[in-house]
Tab-separated table of C-alpha atoms in Angstrom:
chain	number	residue	atom	x	y	z
A	4	MET	CA	-1.777	19.788	-17.539
A	5	SER	CA	-0.699	22.300	-14.875
A	6	ARG	CA	2.922	23.245	-14.471
A	7	GLN	CA	4.905	21.470	-11.786
A	8	TYR	CA	8.091	22.529	-10.025
A	9	ILE	CA	11.013	20.981	-8.164
A	10	ILE	CA	12.798	22.900	-5.408
A	11	SER	CA	16.445	21.929	-4.924
A	12	ILE	CA	18.436	22.813	-1.810
A	13	ASP	CA	22.182	23.018	-2.498
A	14	GLN	CA	23.838	23.151	0.934
A	15	SER	CA	27.529	23.862	0.401
A	16	THR	CA	30.580	24.758	2.477
A	17	GLN	CA	30.174	28.516	2.087
A	18	GLY	CA	26.392	28.857	1.978
A	19	THR	CA	22.995	27.521	0.996
A	20	LYS	CA	21.141	27.948	-2.294
A	21	ALA	CA	17.516	27.337	-3.131
A	22	LEU	CA	16.932	26.542	-6.810
A	23	LEU	CA	13.641	26.249	-8.686
A	24	PHE	CA	13.210	24.025	-11.747
A	25	ASP	CA	10.097	24.001	-13.911
A	26	SER	CA	8.399	20.970	-15.458
A	27	SER	CA	10.767	21.086	-18.445
A	28	GLY	CA	13.798	20.840	-16.137
A	29	SER	CA	14.848	24.457	-16.724
A	30	LEU	CA	16.323	26.491	-13.873
A	31	ILE	CA	14.035	29.503	-13.376
A	32	GLY	CA	15.088	30.913	-10.006
A	33	ARG	CA	17.863	30.983	-7.411
A	34	ARG	CA	18.391	32.584	-4.010
A	35	ASP	CA	21.305	32.023	-1.634
A	36	ARG	CA	22.698	32.945	1.752
A	37	SER	CA	26.117	32.381	3.316
A	38	HIS	CA	26.719	31.072	6.820
A	39	LYS	CA	29.441	31.768	9.352
A	40	GLN	CA	32.784	29.973	9.072
A	41	ILE	CA	33.719	29.247	12.696
A	42	ILE	CA	37.505	28.919	12.983
A	43	ASN	CA	39.213	28.794	16.371
A	44	GLU	CA	42.803	29.402	17.455
A	45	LYS	CA	43.686	25.763	16.682
A	46	GLY	CA	42.519	26.138	13.103
A	47	TRP	CA	39.481	23.912	13.633
A	48	VAL	CA	36.701	24.664	11.150
A	49	SER	CA	33.077	24.395	12.283
A	50	HIS	CA	29.549	25.305	11.162
A	51	ASP	CA	26.412	25.989	13.198
A	52	PRO	CA	23.811	23.382	12.083
A	53	ALA	CA	20.942	25.471	13.444
A	54	GLU	CA	22.062	28.476	11.368
A	55	ILE	CA	22.286	26.326	8.249
A	56	TYR	CA	18.779	24.937	8.769
A	57	ARG	CA	17.373	28.454	9.291
A	58	ASN	CA	19.058	29.519	6.063
A	59	VAL	CA	17.441	26.618	4.199
A	60	ILE	CA	14.006	27.872	5.201
A	61	GLU	CA	14.834	31.535	4.585
A	62	VAL	CA	16.353	31.112	1.093
A	63	THR	CA	13.426	28.909	0.072
A	64	ALA	CA	10.975	31.549	1.301
A	65	MET	CA	12.827	34.206	-0.724
A	66	LEU	CA	12.839	31.937	-3.791
A	67	LEU	CA	9.087	31.300	-3.647
A	68	GLU	CA	8.362	34.999	-3.174
A	69	GLU	CA	10.676	36.009	-6.028
A	70	CYS	CA	9.304	33.493	-8.521
A	71	GLY	CA	5.674	33.984	-7.543
A	72	ILE	CA	4.586	30.479	-8.483
A	73	ASP	CA	1.447	28.717	-7.335
A	74	GLN	CA	2.673	26.754	-4.317
A	75	LYS	CA	0.234	23.937	-5.101
A	76	GLU	CA	2.363	23.215	-8.172
A	77	VAL	CA	5.500	22.345	-6.163
A	78	ALA	CA	5.832	18.581	-6.699
A	79	GLY	CA	8.971	17.681	-4.769
A	80	ILE	CA	12.336	18.614	-3.292
A	81	GLY	CA	15.937	17.580	-3.933
A	82	ILE	CA	18.930	18.081	-1.632
A	83	SER	CA	22.664	18.222	-2.358
A	84	ASN	CA	25.182	18.764	0.409
A	85	GLN	CA	28.797	19.334	1.425
A	86	ARG	CA	29.704	15.702	1.757
A	87	GLU	CA	32.044	14.922	4.657
A	88	THR	CA	30.977	17.627	7.115
A	89	SER	CA	29.767	15.739	10.210
A	90	LEU	CA	27.413	16.547	13.073
A	91	ALA	CA	25.275	15.069	15.829
A	92	TRP	CA	21.880	15.979	17.267
A	93	ASN	CA	19.442	14.786	19.899
A	94	ARG	CA	16.917	12.378	18.451
A	95	ILE	CA	14.174	13.530	20.862
A	96	THR	CA	14.608	17.318	20.927
A	97	GLY	CA	16.010	17.727	17.416
A	98	GLU	CA	18.658	20.104	18.765
A	99	PRO	CA	22.269	19.891	17.511
A	100	VAL	CA	24.919	18.586	19.903
A	101	GLY	CA	27.626	21.174	19.388
A	102	HIS	CA	28.806	22.493	16.041
A	103	ALA	CA	29.320	20.511	12.859
A	104	VAL	CA	32.909	19.463	12.085
A	105	VAL	CA	33.619	20.703	8.544
A	106	TRP	CA	35.243	18.438	5.957
A	107	GLN	CA	38.314	20.713	5.855
A	108	CYS	CA	38.963	20.204	9.580
A	109	ALA	CA	41.637	17.688	10.630
A	110	ARG	CA	41.000	17.794	14.394
A	111	ALA	CA	40.409	14.016	14.394
A	112	ALA	CA	43.898	13.172	13.090
A	113	ASP	CA	44.940	11.582	16.400
A	114	ILE	CA	41.987	9.194	16.226
A	115	CYS	CA	43.074	8.081	12.751
A	116	ASP	CA	46.631	7.642	14.015
A	117	GLN	CA	45.391	5.356	16.784
A	118	VAL	CA	43.375	3.254	14.333
A	119	ALA	CA	46.341	3.065	11.959
A	120	ALA	CA	48.629	2.003	14.814
A	121	GLY	CA	46.338	-0.976	15.309
A	122	GLY	CA	47.043	-2.101	11.753
A	123	TRP	CA	43.562	-1.338	10.389
A	124	ALA	CA	44.307	1.187	7.634
A	125	GLU	CA	44.478	-1.239	4.708
A	126	LYS	CA	41.460	-3.240	5.849
A	127	ILE	CA	39.444	-0.026	6.025
A	128	ARG	CA	40.521	0.832	2.464
A	129	GLN	CA	39.591	-2.643	1.275
A	130	LYS	CA	36.072	-2.242	2.661
A	131	THR	CA	35.337	1.442	2.078
A	132	GLY	CA	37.461	2.242	-0.996
A	133	MET	CA	39.197	5.125	0.767
A	134	ASN	CA	42.446	5.693	2.597
A	135	LEU	CA	42.151	6.247	6.351
A	136	SER	CA	41.946	9.998	6.913
A	137	PRO	CA	40.480	12.613	9.297
A	138	TYR	CA	38.912	14.099	6.153
A	139	PHE	CA	36.089	11.530	6.417
A	140	PRO	CA	33.199	11.422	8.929
A	141	ALA	CA	34.248	8.194	10.713
A	142	SER	CA	36.902	9.913	12.815
A	143	LYS	CA	34.953	13.194	12.981
A	144	ILE	CA	31.949	11.460	14.557
A	145	ALA	CA	34.289	9.572	16.889
A	146	TRP	CA	35.776	12.942	17.896
A	147	ILE	CA	32.303	14.344	18.632
A	148	LEU	CA	31.422	11.305	20.776
A	149	LYS	CA	34.669	11.652	22.694
A	150	ASN	CA	34.853	15.414	23.159
A	151	VAL	CA	31.362	16.969	23.106
A	152	GLU	CA	29.714	16.975	26.519
A	153	GLY	CA	26.803	14.554	26.763
A	154	ALA	CA	27.308	13.049	23.289
A	155	ARG	CA	28.621	9.662	24.420
A	156	GLU	CA	25.844	9.266	27.017
A	157	ALA	CA	23.134	10.204	24.508
A	158	ALA	CA	24.557	7.693	22.031
A	159	LYS	CA	24.512	4.905	24.598
A	160	SER	CA	20.857	5.591	25.432
A	161	GLY	CA	19.874	5.653	21.742
A	162	GLU	CA	19.015	9.365	21.827
A	163	LEU	CA	21.727	10.531	19.414
A	164	CYS	CA	21.654	10.890	15.640
A	165	HIS	CA	24.940	11.538	13.853
A	166	GLY	CA	25.903	11.769	10.235
A	167	THR	CA	26.261	14.158	7.338
A	168	MET	CA	24.434	17.376	6.501
A	169	ASP	CA	21.854	15.706	4.248
A	170	SER	CA	20.515	13.499	7.044
A	171	TRP	CA	20.314	16.528	9.381
A	172	LEU	CA	18.284	18.527	6.863
A	173	ILE	CA	15.999	15.580	6.095
A	174	TYR	CA	15.393	15.046	9.810
A	175	LYS	CA	14.567	18.710	10.425
A	176	LEU	CA	12.453	19.207	7.314
A	177	THR	CA	10.316	16.171	8.130
A	178	GLY	CA	9.859	17.168	11.769
A	179	GLY	CA	11.991	14.281	12.997
A	180	LYS	CA	9.937	11.642	11.201
A	181	SER	CA	12.669	10.659	8.739
A	182	TYR	CA	16.306	9.869	9.534
A	183	LYS	CA	17.822	8.826	6.225
A	184	THR	CA	20.813	9.316	3.942
A	185	ASP	CA	21.563	8.199	0.390
A	186	TYR	CA	24.203	5.813	-0.939
A	187	SER	CA	26.472	8.563	-2.282
A	188	ASN	CA	26.760	10.279	1.111
A	189	ALA	CA	27.009	7.006	3.052
A	190	SER	CA	29.918	5.904	0.857
A	191	ARG	CA	31.900	9.008	1.866
A	192	THR	CA	31.687	8.372	5.633
A	193	GLN	CA	34.414	5.665	5.777
A	194	LEU	CA	31.874	3.647	7.792
A	195	PHE	CA	30.037	2.097	4.829
A	196	ASN	CA	31.038	-1.164	3.145
A	197	ILE	CA	30.794	-0.347	-0.561
A	198	PHE	CA	30.780	-4.039	-1.510
A	199	ASP	CA	28.076	-5.216	0.914
A	200	LEU	CA	26.157	-1.903	0.706
A	201	ARG	CA	25.658	-1.592	4.453
A	202	TRP	CA	27.148	0.072	7.505
A	203	ASP	CA	30.192	-1.985	8.427
A	204	GLU	CA	29.880	-3.229	12.020
A	205	GLU	CA	33.606	-3.910	12.378
A	206	ILE	CA	34.699	-0.462	11.220
A	207	CYS	CA	31.989	1.269	13.242
A	208	ASN	CA	33.165	-0.578	16.357
A	209	LEU	CA	36.742	0.561	15.696
A	210	PHE	CA	35.562	4.173	15.897
A	211	GLY	CA	33.226	3.561	18.838
A	212	ILE	CA	30.101	4.117	16.743
A	213	ASP	CA	26.857	2.161	17.177
A	214	THR	CA	25.268	1.422	13.783
A	215	ALA	CA	21.847	1.758	15.435
A	216	ASN	CA	22.528	5.492	15.699
A	217	LEU	CA	23.311	5.880	11.985
A	218	ALA	CA	20.788	6.895	9.332
A	219	GLU	CA	18.872	4.467	7.129
A	220	VAL	CA	20.630	4.264	3.752
A	221	CYS	CA	18.351	4.713	0.724
A	222	GLY	CA	18.570	5.093	-3.023
A	223	SER	CA	19.367	8.594	-4.250
A	224	ASP	CA	15.877	8.841	-5.775
A	225	ALA	CA	14.045	7.321	-2.788
A	226	ASP	CA	11.192	8.942	-0.880
A	227	PHE	CA	13.040	10.536	2.060
A	228	GLY	CA	9.878	11.825	3.757
A	229	GLU	CA	7.507	14.745	3.356
A	230	THR	CA	7.804	18.404	4.298
A	231	ASP	CA	5.880	21.649	4.018
A	232	LEU	CA	9.083	23.639	4.678
A	233	GLU	CA	7.946	24.902	8.079
A	234	GLY	CA	4.606	26.012	6.649
A	235	LEU	CA	6.003	27.763	3.558
A	236	LEU	CA	3.980	25.397	1.394
A	237	THR	CA	0.225	24.842	1.612
A	238	HIS	CA	0.772	21.089	1.348
A	239	LYS	CA	3.451	18.527	2.121
A	240	VAL	CA	5.686	17.354	-0.721
A	241	PRO	CA	8.192	14.476	-0.876
A	242	ILE	CA	11.953	14.899	-0.642
A	243	HIS	CA	12.728	12.623	-3.574
A	244	GLY	CA	16.358	13.221	-4.563
A	245	VAL	CA	19.446	13.375	-2.327
A	246	MET	CA	23.114	13.349	-3.377
A	247	GLY	CA	26.478	14.606	-2.196
A	248	ASP	CA	27.424	17.722	-4.162
A	249	SER	CA	30.067	16.163	-6.429
A	250	HIS	CA	27.800	13.185	-7.123
A	251	GLY	CA	24.981	15.585	-7.974
A	252	ALA	CA	27.219	17.287	-10.540
A	253	LEU	CA	28.187	13.907	-12.035
A	254	PHE	CA	24.509	12.970	-12.410
A	255	ALA	CA	23.474	16.360	-13.807
A	256	GLN	CA	26.276	16.113	-16.378
A	257	GLY	CA	24.609	12.947	-17.644
A	258	CYS	CA	27.623	10.749	-16.808
A	259	LEU	CA	25.418	7.673	-16.589
A	260	LYS	CA	27.585	5.091	-18.347
A	261	LYS	CA	30.860	3.387	-17.517
A	262	GLY	CA	33.868	5.445	-18.534
A	263	MET	CA	32.082	8.812	-18.536
A	264	MET	CA	33.985	11.432	-16.567
A	265	LYS	CA	33.437	14.911	-15.138
A	266	SER	CA	35.689	17.438	-13.452
A	267	THR	CA	34.404	20.185	-11.181
A	268	TYR	CA	36.813	23.131	-11.170
A	269	GLY	CA	36.657	25.078	-7.928
A	270	THR	CA	39.210	26.149	-5.334
A	271	GLY	CA	40.435	22.595	-5.805
A	272	SER	CA	38.934	20.038	-8.155
A	273	SER	CA	36.915	16.851	-7.886
A	274	ILE	CA	37.367	14.497	-10.830
A	275	MET	CA	34.966	11.554	-11.062
A	276	MET	CA	34.671	8.610	-13.435
A	277	ASN	CA	31.578	6.415	-13.575
A	278	ILE	CA	32.924	2.839	-13.439
A	279	GLY	CA	29.576	1.069	-13.681
A	280	ARG	CA	27.898	-1.482	-11.440
A	281	GLU	CA	31.011	-3.144	-9.992
A	282	PRO	CA	33.507	-1.447	-7.620
A	283	VAL	CA	37.195	-1.268	-8.504
A	284	LEU	CA	39.758	-0.557	-5.807
A	285	SER	CA	42.370	1.846	-7.106
A	286	THR	CA	46.040	0.979	-7.335
A	287	HIS	CA	46.924	4.318	-8.942
A	288	GLY	CA	46.218	6.896	-6.246
A	289	VAL	CA	42.482	7.640	-6.433
A	290	VAL	CA	39.556	6.463	-4.281
A	291	THR	CA	36.409	4.430	-4.895
A	292	SER	CA	32.927	5.557	-3.878
A	293	LEU	CA	29.315	5.046	-4.857
A	294	ALA	CA	28.156	7.433	-7.556
A	295	TYR	CA	24.449	7.195	-6.742
A	296	SER	CA	21.586	4.720	-6.724
A	297	ILE	CA	18.807	5.323	-9.248
A	298	GLY	CA	15.924	2.947	-9.904
A	299	GLY	CA	17.297	0.507	-7.336
A	300	LYS	CA	20.644	0.120	-9.102
A	301	VAL	CA	23.944	1.517	-7.826
A	302	ASN	CA	26.795	2.908	-9.870
A	303	TYR	CA	30.349	3.295	-8.595
A	304	VAL	CA	32.925	6.000	-9.224
A	305	LEU	CA	36.628	6.541	-9.029
A	306	GLU	CA	37.401	9.989	-7.626
A	307	GLY	CA	40.520	12.092	-7.405
A	308	ASN	CA	40.759	15.372	-5.505
A	309	LEU	CA	43.230	18.160	-6.261
A	310	ASN	CA	44.179	20.801	-3.711
A	311	TYR	CA	45.055	23.726	-5.993
A	312	THR	CA	43.294	24.431	-9.281
A	313	GLY	CA	41.115	27.562	-9.181
A	314	ALA	CA	43.113	28.582	-6.089
A	315	VAL	CA	46.148	29.043	-8.361
A	316	ILE	CA	44.305	31.839	-10.173
A	317	THR	CA	43.447	33.420	-6.815
A	318	TRP	CA	47.136	33.207	-5.857
A	319	LEU	CA	48.160	34.970	-9.074
A	320	LYS	CA	45.656	37.741	-8.341
A	321	ASP	CA	45.838	38.260	-4.576
A	322	ASP	CA	49.380	37.226	-3.641
A	323	LEU	CA	51.476	37.890	-6.734
A	324	GLN	CA	49.172	40.704	-7.966
A	325	MET	CA	49.937	39.737	-11.547
A	326	ILE	CA	46.300	40.002	-12.623
A	327	GLY	CA	43.431	42.250	-11.619
A	328	SER	CA	40.765	39.612	-12.213
A	329	PRO	CA	40.564	35.972	-13.367
A	330	LYS	CA	39.240	37.183	-16.732
A	331	GLU	CA	42.704	38.505	-17.637
A	332	THR	CA	44.390	35.098	-17.517
A	333	GLY	CA	43.172	33.807	-20.870
A	334	GLU	CA	44.349	36.818	-22.877
A	335	LEU	CA	47.714	36.915	-21.092
A	336	ALA	CA	48.216	33.198	-21.754
A	337	LYS	CA	47.681	33.800	-25.467
A	338	GLN	CA	50.357	36.521	-25.398
A	339	ALA	CA	52.990	34.249	-23.812
A	340	VAL	CA	56.033	33.122	-25.814
A	341	ALA	CA	55.023	29.880	-27.502
A	342	ASP	CA	58.282	28.026	-26.846
A	343	ASP	CA	58.752	29.137	-23.239
A	344	SER	CA	59.296	26.018	-21.117
A	345	LEU	CA	57.981	27.266	-17.754
A	346	TYR	CA	56.007	24.885	-15.503
A	347	LEU	CA	54.327	25.632	-12.181
A	348	VAL	CA	53.786	22.710	-9.794
A	349	PRO	CA	51.197	24.113	-7.325
A	350	ALA	CA	52.125	21.980	-4.308
A	351	PHE	CA	51.425	24.791	-1.837
A	352	SER	CA	50.028	22.252	0.647
A	353	GLY	CA	51.518	19.137	-0.869
A	354	LEU	CA	50.135	17.226	-3.847
A	355	GLY	CA	46.828	15.374	-3.883
A	356	ALA	CA	45.754	12.650	-6.290
A	357	PRO	CA	47.414	10.645	-7.687
A	358	TYR	CA	50.695	11.483	-5.876
A	359	TRP	CA	49.527	11.982	-2.273
A	360	ASP	CA	52.728	13.622	-1.099
A	361	SER	CA	51.944	16.045	1.729
A	362	ARG	CA	55.593	17.139	1.870
A	363	ALA	CA	55.887	18.112	-1.787
A	364	THR	CA	56.672	21.797	-2.286
A	365	ALA	CA	55.448	24.265	-4.894
A	366	MET	CA	57.936	25.348	-7.522
A	367	PHE	CA	58.529	26.919	-10.916
A	368	THR	CA	60.874	25.057	-13.234
A	369	GLY	CA	62.083	25.664	-16.776
A	370	MET	CA	62.467	29.437	-16.399
A	371	THR	CA	64.412	31.155	-19.203
A	372	ARG	CA	65.232	34.717	-20.200
A	373	THR	CA	61.951	34.870	-22.131
A	374	THR	CA	59.939	34.125	-18.993
A	375	GLY	CA	57.790	37.064	-17.916
A	376	ARG	CA	54.370	37.892	-16.514
A	377	ALA	CA	52.433	36.317	-19.375
A	378	GLU	CA	54.433	33.105	-19.183
A	379	ILE	CA	53.924	32.830	-15.411
A	380	VAL	CA	50.166	33.354	-15.747
A	381	ARG	CA	50.006	30.782	-18.538
A	382	ALA	CA	51.894	28.259	-16.398
A	383	GLY	CA	49.341	28.884	-13.644
A	384	LEU	CA	46.462	28.060	-15.972
A	385	GLU	CA	48.106	25.091	-17.613
A	386	CYS	CA	49.033	23.391	-14.327
A	387	ILE	CA	45.292	22.922	-13.727
A	388	ALA	CA	44.935	20.940	-16.952
A	389	TYR	CA	48.094	18.915	-16.347
A	390	GLN	CA	46.879	17.823	-12.906
A	391	ILE	CA	43.549	16.721	-14.327
A	392	ARG	CA	45.288	14.647	-16.989
A	393	ASP	CA	47.309	12.975	-14.203
A	394	VAL	CA	44.087	11.915	-12.448
A	395	MET	CA	42.374	10.978	-15.693
A	396	GLU	CA	45.201	8.604	-16.630
A	397	ALA	CA	45.200	7.012	-13.161
A	398	MET	CA	41.465	6.353	-13.427
A	399	SER	CA	41.741	5.004	-16.943
A	400	LYS	CA	44.318	2.458	-15.775
A	401	ASP	CA	42.243	1.422	-12.751
A	402	ALA	CA	38.991	1.052	-14.683
A	403	GLY	CA	40.529	-0.429	-17.810
A	404	VAL	CA	38.670	2.029	-20.046
A	405	GLU	CA	39.830	4.705	-22.446
A	406	VAL	CA	38.280	8.108	-21.819
A	407	SER	CA	36.960	9.842	-24.927
A	408	GLU	CA	35.310	12.893	-23.385
A	409	LEU	CA	35.557	15.090	-20.278
A	410	ARG	CA	32.558	17.031	-18.999
A	411	VAL	CA	33.487	20.023	-16.857
A	412	ASP	CA	31.783	22.530	-14.576
A	413	GLY	CA	32.668	25.269	-12.098
A	414	GLY	CA	33.723	28.911	-12.276
A	415	PRO	CA	37.078	28.475	-14.108
A	416	THR	CA	35.282	26.751	-17.019
A	417	LYS	CA	34.354	30.211	-18.308
A	418	ASN	CA	38.012	30.481	-19.372
A	419	ASP	CA	38.223	29.441	-23.032
A	420	TYR	CA	42.034	29.202	-23.001
A	421	LEU	CA	41.972	26.776	-20.079
A	422	LEU	CA	39.352	24.504	-21.636
A	423	GLN	CA	41.049	24.488	-25.038
A	424	PHE	CA	44.352	23.580	-23.388
A	425	GLN	CA	42.557	20.923	-21.327
A	426	SER	CA	41.342	19.383	-24.570
A	427	ASP	CA	44.766	19.726	-26.203
A	428	ILE	CA	46.784	18.184	-23.355
A	429	THR	CA	44.389	15.257	-22.866
A	430	GLY	CA	43.698	14.693	-26.541
A	431	ILE	CA	39.948	14.356	-25.967
A	432	ASP	CA	36.802	16.459	-26.336
A	433	VAL	CA	35.924	18.748	-23.421
A	434	GLN	CA	32.337	19.893	-22.877
A	435	ALA	CA	31.170	22.678	-20.558
A	436	PRO	CA	27.484	23.407	-19.820
A	437	ASP	CA	26.212	26.971	-19.783
A	438	THR	CA	24.854	26.684	-16.223
A	439	ASP	CA	26.839	26.768	-12.970
A	440	GLU	CA	24.294	24.954	-10.791
A	441	LEU	CA	25.253	21.331	-11.471
A	442	SER	CA	25.419	20.202	-7.819
A	443	GLY	CA	21.835	21.219	-7.112
A	444	MET	CA	20.625	20.166	-10.533
A	445	GLY	CA	21.571	16.506	-9.974
A	446	PRO	CA	19.156	15.780	-7.095
A	447	ALA	CA	16.503	17.947	-8.767
A	448	TYR	CA	16.734	15.769	-11.874
A	449	ALA	CA	16.605	12.625	-9.708
A	450	ALA	CA	13.510	13.911	-7.910
A	451	GLY	CA	11.788	14.861	-11.153
A	452	MET	CA	12.515	11.444	-12.668
A	453	ALA	CA	11.175	9.666	-9.567
A	454	LEU	CA	7.992	11.761	-9.682
A	455	GLY	CA	7.466	11.197	-13.403
A	456	LEU	CA	8.050	14.797	-14.483
A	457	TRP	CA	10.694	13.742	-17.010
A	458	ASP	CA	12.926	10.847	-18.063
A	459	GLU	CA	16.612	10.492	-19.013
A	460	THR	CA	16.117	12.715	-22.057
A	461	ILE	CA	16.308	15.584	-19.546
A	462	PHE	CA	20.108	15.362	-19.751
A	463	GLU	CA	19.955	16.349	-23.413
A	464	LYS	CA	18.609	19.781	-22.458
A	465	LEU	CA	21.945	21.116	-21.258
A	466	ASN	CA	23.541	23.513	-23.715
A	467	ARG	CA	27.263	22.755	-23.914
A	468	ARG	CA	30.321	24.474	-25.330
A	469	ARG	CA	32.573	21.919	-27.031
A	470	TYR	CA	36.354	22.028	-27.302
A	471	VAL	CA	38.260	19.596	-29.522
A	472	PRO	CA	42.023	18.868	-29.574
A	473	GLU	CA	44.039	21.124	-31.858
A	474	MET	CA	47.569	20.360	-30.627
A	475	GLU	CA	49.727	17.868	-32.540
A	476	LYS	CA	50.267	14.599	-30.663
A	477	GLU	CA	54.073	14.955	-30.632
A	478	ARG	CA	53.890	18.419	-29.061
A	479	ARG	CA	51.225	17.262	-26.581
A	480	GLU	CA	53.375	14.419	-25.296
A	481	LYS	CA	56.500	16.568	-25.179
A	482	LYS	CA	54.711	19.143	-23.028
A	483	TYR	CA	53.218	16.484	-20.753
A	484	ASP	CA	56.607	14.796	-20.375
A	485	GLY	CA	57.979	18.161	-19.242
A	486	TRP	CA	55.205	18.374	-16.655
A	487	LYS	CA	55.989	14.915	-15.294
A	488	LYS	CA	59.644	15.871	-14.930
A	489	ALA	CA	58.660	19.074	-13.109
A	490	VAL	CA	56.466	17.126	-10.680
A	491	SER	CA	59.304	14.675	-9.965
A	492	LYS	CA	61.434	17.611	-8.823
A	493	ALA	CA	58.693	18.858	-6.470
A	494	LEU	CA	58.088	15.521	-4.760
A	495	ALA	CA	59.710	15.123	-1.363
């Protein structure tokens, strides 16, 4: 049997990667390219959709040239994407209507305020699982329709497509023949009813959006159309796996059963728990979304997002200049005085899940005469683990399940001190895979499963480092109680 390959496009906030997986599911090649971050005087953050699409083609061309494979052996394509970034394009010409509004951008806050003033906020949460916010595409698309010249008219005449980056890439790669999205991305728009599994007419009307102009929602392993990548391939292959980036990481981690949890450590962190086939609305400060749909069956997740995790390490390096590189943090933490009681609450832009206090302020507390550089660096590392325990406990209460293991990914997971402390402060096993490409791996695995290249045993291939709790329970709870007291002082 000839070898077969899956190409995965990982389209993220900072850039675009092309990944190549062989028929055993192993990652054998990667190329990437960044794109421009367009930030104006108002602080609005935008991307150029045309630039991003060009980069998709260019990084894939570089990948194929570098790996030198027989193009006839490419079996399919997967796509992961920055989830809430929103854009619109002309259905006839395929040209973007203005720039994409990036997930970080809050320019649509006034639209959310107007909807909230009408008393709709709780009803929207009850249907979509998420609190009303300009973070999500509903208000971003409404902003585009209201403010971009010609957008409203094109929408009324049925000539406008609008949605998230995955549907844009699918549309372009298939030459306009396919306008689709998957359940994971649809569930993050704040326009999708996660109970009825359809675009919600009432919510769409609130934001002035016609459901006829939204993409067809499909399973994450569906056939999203065929592409030859603008002639890069000698034949057309199916796009057979699509997921939002965090959902892709959850799937690649093999979190397939209820109660399984992963945390992606980045600038901030996304913590997700698979809660099975039935949605649960949170009463403890996290949100509900769809995990993915595989084999015609959907799974739901609880998700909590933290503003400052890896960014704390950057702050220690760039602003306080206490470290020369992130690698130094682990050794310094080990040198810190064991009984020093310093805590850092990193509320530099408020606190995210599960507190949701935008007015909370960052602070150190518990400083003593023994507090020095090592103790401050250790507090910076440990606050990451404390925040994740906060979210983990909120999810456990909502889902009614006890977590026994946390699977982690992202750059900071190379720090052994952090992961050992994460295990110690949560009292559970922590597992970290040796690869960094979890977001792109998820849709690649979904595509390979749909095409019969492998089955669920593919998840057993990941090599993982395992950390087990070493801290005594009494000390663990004493330290966590100190953290909770520190947070209470930081809350507005």
